[in-house]
Amino acid sequence: MDRSEDGILADELAALGATRLVAKLMKKNVHEIDLDMPLPFEDAVERVVQVLGRAGRAVEPTQVEPDTNQETIRVVTGGGAGGLNPVVVTAVVTRGGTGNSQVRLRAAAKEGLVKQRAGEKTATLLAASLGE
């Protein structure tokens, strides 16, 4: 079953006690980072799976159509104060030229009254981990 980013966030917030309606109405903090990885496609996918796997738990990615030149990895992790704000992280790894790949990293979180920028902070943190 394929779920949207907003649907996943609403489900995660509902599990924490918020109503799904309130969760859907909250604004979203989204941050995207493009990375060039000096790794062949298969190695880049493995690296992204490892880093994101340590950060959170896998959820089913959005699949537009099967493509051997692109792989989508999606996890839910905690961000914000105490790591209690669910953040959906989606990484799309694309085959590049010889020996390199591109990664588009997107992190999204719902924002309450206190702006925590959990999406932005999570994307920046994971991008740094991918670059190590």
PDB file of C-alpha atoms in Angstrom:
ATOM      1  CA  MET A   1       0.000   0.000   0.000  1.00  0.00           C
ATOM      2  CA  ASP A   2       1.402   3.375  -1.029  1.00  0.00           C
ATOM      3  CA  ARG A   3       0.725   6.289   1.334  1.00  0.00           C
ATOM      4  CA  SER A   4       1.294   9.992   0.816  1.00  0.00           C
ATOM      5  CA  GLU A   5       3.724  12.005   2.895  1.00  0.00           C
ATOM      6  CA  ASP A   6       0.813  13.899   4.497  1.00  0.00           C
ATOM      7  CA  GLY A   7      -1.018  10.644   5.230  1.00  0.00           C
ATOM      8  CA  ILE A   8       2.024   9.139   6.927  1.00  0.00           C
ATOM      9  CA  LEU A   9       2.540  12.267   9.044  1.00  0.00           C
ATOM     10  CA  ALA A  10      -1.157  12.341  10.017  1.00  0.00           C
ATOM     11  CA  ASP A  11      -1.021   8.664  11.052  1.00  0.00           C
ATOM     12  CA  GLU A  12       2.156   9.205  13.086  1.00  0.00           C
ATOM     13  CA  LEU A  13       0.724  12.250  14.873  1.00  0.00           C
ATOM     14  CA  ALA A  14      -2.548  10.406  15.518  1.00  0.00           C
ATOM     15  CA  ALA A  15      -0.532   7.647  17.195  1.00  0.00           C
ATOM     16  CA  LEU A  16       0.886  10.324  19.501  1.00  0.00           C
ATOM     17  CA  GLY A  17      -2.580  11.514  20.484  1.00  0.00           C
ATOM     18  CA  ALA A  18      -3.379  14.245  17.938  1.00  0.00           C
ATOM     19  CA  THR A  19      -6.506  13.832  15.851  1.00  0.00           C
ATOM     20  CA  ARG A  20      -6.024  13.051  12.172  1.00  0.00           C
ATOM     21  CA  LEU A  21      -8.029  16.161  11.226  1.00  0.00           C
ATOM     22  CA  VAL A  22      -5.811  18.467  13.287  1.00  0.00           C
ATOM     23  CA  ALA A  23      -2.690  16.751  11.934  1.00  0.00           C
ATOM     24  CA  LYS A  24      -3.842  17.251   8.346  1.00  0.00           C
ATOM     25  CA  LEU A  25      -4.521  20.956   8.947  1.00  0.00           C
ATOM     26  CA  MET A  26      -1.094  21.699  10.422  1.00  0.00           C
ATOM     27  CA  LYS A  27       1.455  23.435   8.204  1.00  0.00           C
ATOM     28  CA  LYS A  28       4.341  21.381   6.916  1.00  0.00           C
ATOM     29  CA  ASN A  29       8.046  22.195   7.204  1.00  0.00           C
ATOM     30  CA  VAL A  30       9.802  20.717   4.166  1.00  0.00           C
ATOM     31  CA  HIS A  31      13.449  20.870   3.185  1.00  0.00           C
ATOM     32  CA  GLU A  32      15.139  19.314   0.158  1.00  0.00           C
ATOM     33  CA  ILE A  33      18.848  18.850  -0.446  1.00  0.00           C
ATOM     34  CA  ASP A  34      20.504  17.609  -3.628  1.00  0.00           C
ATOM     35  CA  LEU A  35      23.719  15.638  -3.198  1.00  0.00           C
ATOM     36  CA  ASP A  36      26.296  14.270  -5.615  1.00  0.00           C
ATOM     37  CA  MET A  37      27.714  11.000  -4.314  1.00  0.00           C
ATOM     38  CA  PRO A  38      31.007   9.708  -5.721  1.00  0.00           C
ATOM     39  CA  LEU A  39      29.659   6.149  -5.666  1.00  0.00           C
ATOM     40  CA  PRO A  40      28.261   3.824  -8.330  1.00  0.00           C
ATOM     41  CA  PHE A  41      24.459   3.563  -8.260  1.00  0.00           C
ATOM     42  CA  GLU A  42      24.200   0.276  -6.330  1.00  0.00           C
ATOM     43  CA  ASP A  43      26.715   1.447  -3.702  1.00  0.00           C
ATOM     44  CA  ALA A  44      24.933   4.800  -3.344  1.00  0.00           C
ATOM     45  CA  VAL A  45      21.590   3.033  -2.804  1.00  0.00           C
ATOM     46  CA  GLU A  46      23.193   0.782  -0.175  1.00  0.00           C
ATOM     47  CA  ARG A  47      24.732   3.800   1.601  1.00  0.00           C
ATOM     48  CA  VAL A  48      21.407   5.685   1.647  1.00  0.00           C
ATOM     49  CA  VAL A  49      19.570   2.600   2.944  1.00  0.00           C
ATOM     50  CA  GLN A  50      22.138   2.209   5.755  1.00  0.00           C
ATOM     51  CA  VAL A  51      22.083   5.879   6.835  1.00  0.00           C
ATOM     52  CA  LEU A  52      18.301   6.241   6.668  1.00  0.00           C
ATOM     53  CA  GLY A  53      17.833   2.829   8.284  1.00  0.00           C
ATOM     54  CA  ARG A  54      19.841   3.970  11.310  1.00  0.00           C
ATOM     55  CA  ALA A  55      17.802   7.191  11.483  1.00  0.00           C
ATOM     56  CA  GLY A  56      14.325   5.682  11.470  1.00  0.00           C
ATOM     57  CA  ARG A  57      12.010   2.903  10.406  1.00  0.00           C
ATOM     58  CA  ALA A  58      11.228   2.156   6.800  1.00  0.00           C
ATOM     59  CA  VAL A  59       7.843   2.946   5.297  1.00  0.00           C
ATOM     60  CA  GLU A  60       6.662   2.121   1.839  1.00  0.00           C
ATOM     61  CA  PRO A  61       8.043   4.600  -0.693  1.00  0.00           C
ATOM     62  CA  THR A  62       6.092   6.340  -3.405  1.00  0.00           C
ATOM     63  CA  GLN A  63       6.673   4.525  -6.675  1.00  0.00           C
ATOM     64  CA  VAL A  64       5.798   6.370  -9.858  1.00  0.00           C
ATOM     65  CA  GLU A  65       6.944   3.588 -12.184  1.00  0.00           C
ATOM     66  CA  PRO A  66       9.629   0.915 -12.121  1.00  0.00           C
ATOM     67  CA  ASP A  67      12.980   2.379 -13.098  1.00  0.00           C
ATOM     68  CA  THR A  68      16.398   0.753 -12.962  1.00  0.00           C
ATOM     69  CA  ASN A  69      18.043   4.173 -12.931  1.00  0.00           C
ATOM     70  CA  GLN A  70      16.280   5.405  -9.805  1.00  0.00           C
ATOM     71  CA  GLU A  71      15.514   4.047  -6.344  1.00  0.00           C
ATOM     72  CA  THR A  72      13.290   5.574  -3.657  1.00  0.00           C
ATOM     73  CA  ILE A  73      13.912   4.989   0.063  1.00  0.00           C
ATOM     74  CA  ARG A  74      11.531   6.353   2.725  1.00  0.00           C
ATOM     75  CA  VAL A  75      11.712   6.315   6.527  1.00  0.00           C
ATOM     76  CA  VAL A  76       9.939   7.939   9.454  1.00  0.00           C
ATOM     77  CA  THR A  77      12.199   9.341  12.144  1.00  0.00           C
ATOM     78  CA  GLY A  78      11.801  11.652  15.120  1.00  0.00           C
ATOM     79  CA  GLY A  79      12.755  15.302  15.043  1.00  0.00           C
ATOM     80  CA  GLY A  80      12.185  18.463  17.033  1.00  0.00           C
ATOM     81  CA  ALA A  81      12.224  18.694  20.819  1.00  0.00           C
ATOM     82  CA  GLY A  82      13.019  15.286  22.277  1.00  0.00           C
ATOM     83  CA  GLY A  83      12.669  13.642  18.872  1.00  0.00           C
ATOM     84  CA  LEU A  84       8.893  13.485  19.352  1.00  0.00           C
ATOM     85  CA  ASN A  85       7.878  15.164  16.084  1.00  0.00           C
ATOM     86  CA  PRO A  86       7.524  12.592  13.282  1.00  0.00           C
ATOM     87  CA  VAL A  87       9.557  13.407  10.166  1.00  0.00           C
ATOM     88  CA  VAL A  88       9.062  11.633   6.837  1.00  0.00           C
ATOM     89  CA  VAL A  89      12.362  11.378   4.966  1.00  0.00           C
ATOM     90  CA  THR A  90      12.369  10.417   1.295  1.00  0.00           C
ATOM     91  CA  ALA A  91      15.575   9.857  -0.647  1.00  0.00           C
ATOM     92  CA  VAL A  92      15.563   9.402  -4.404  1.00  0.00           C
ATOM     93  CA  VAL A  93      18.837   7.964  -5.693  1.00  0.00           C
ATOM     94  CA  THR A  94      19.454   8.461  -9.411  1.00  0.00           C
ATOM     95  CA  ARG A  95      22.096   6.782 -11.524  1.00  0.00           C
ATOM     96  CA  GLY A  96      24.671   9.340 -12.644  1.00  0.00           C
ATOM     97  CA  GLY A  97      27.646   9.064 -14.933  1.00  0.00           C
ATOM     98  CA  THR A  98      30.518   6.678 -14.443  1.00  0.00           C
ATOM     99  CA  GLY A  99      31.034   6.053 -10.745  1.00  0.00           C
ATOM    100  CA  ASN A 100      28.667   8.676  -9.362  1.00  0.00           C
ATOM    101  CA  SER A 101      25.033   9.065  -8.339  1.00  0.00           C
ATOM    102  CA  GLN A 102      22.694  11.869  -7.345  1.00  0.00           C
ATOM    103  CA  VAL A 103      20.513  11.884  -4.250  1.00  0.00           C
ATOM    104  CA  ARG A 104      17.545  14.152  -3.623  1.00  0.00           C
ATOM    105  CA  LEU A 105      16.858  14.112   0.108  1.00  0.00           C
ATOM    106  CA  ARG A 106      13.478  15.441   1.280  1.00  0.00           C
ATOM    107  CA  ALA A 107      12.408  15.704   4.913  1.00  0.00           C
ATOM    108  CA  ALA A 108       8.923  16.832   5.935  1.00  0.00           C
ATOM    109  CA  ALA A 109       7.369  17.387   9.362  1.00  0.00           C
ATOM    110  CA  LYS A 110       4.218  19.064  10.624  1.00  0.00           C
ATOM    111  CA  GLU A 111       4.657  22.315  12.533  1.00  0.00           C
ATOM    112  CA  GLY A 112       2.602  23.264  15.579  1.00  0.00           C
ATOM    113  CA  LEU A 113       2.518  26.606  17.358  1.00  0.00           C
ATOM    114  CA  VAL A 114       6.199  26.339  18.225  1.00  0.00           C
ATOM    115  CA  LYS A 115       8.236  26.297  15.008  1.00  0.00           C
ATOM    116  CA  GLN A 116      10.896  23.608  15.389  1.00  0.00           C
ATOM    117  CA  ARG A 117      11.941  23.334  11.713  1.00  0.00           C
ATOM    118  CA  ALA A 118      12.175  19.567  12.189  1.00  0.00           C
ATOM    119  CA  GLY A 119      12.091  18.885   8.439  1.00  0.00           C
ATOM    120  CA  GLU A 120      14.923  21.299   7.731  1.00  0.00           C
ATOM    121  CA  LYS A 121      17.077  20.131  10.627  1.00  0.00           C
ATOM    122  CA  THR A 122      16.556  16.454   9.838  1.00  0.00           C
ATOM    123  CA  ALA A 123      17.424  16.891   6.144  1.00  0.00           C
ATOM    124  CA  THR A 124      20.609  18.789   7.032  1.00  0.00           C
ATOM    125  CA  LEU A 125      21.665  16.182   9.602  1.00  0.00           C
ATOM    126  CA  LEU A 126      21.064  13.244   7.261  1.00  0.00           C
ATOM    127  CA  ALA A 127      22.787  14.971   4.332  1.00  0.00           C
ATOM    128  CA  ALA A 128      25.868  15.408   6.540  1.00  0.00           C
ATOM    129  CA  SER A 129      25.723  11.715   7.500  1.00  0.00           C
ATOM    130  CA  LEU A 130      25.494  10.683   3.849  1.00  0.00           C
ATOM    131  CA  GLY A 131      28.563  12.778   3.066  1.00  0.00           C
ATOM    132  CA  GLU A 132      30.751  11.083   5.697  1.00  0.00           C
TER     133      GLU A 132
END
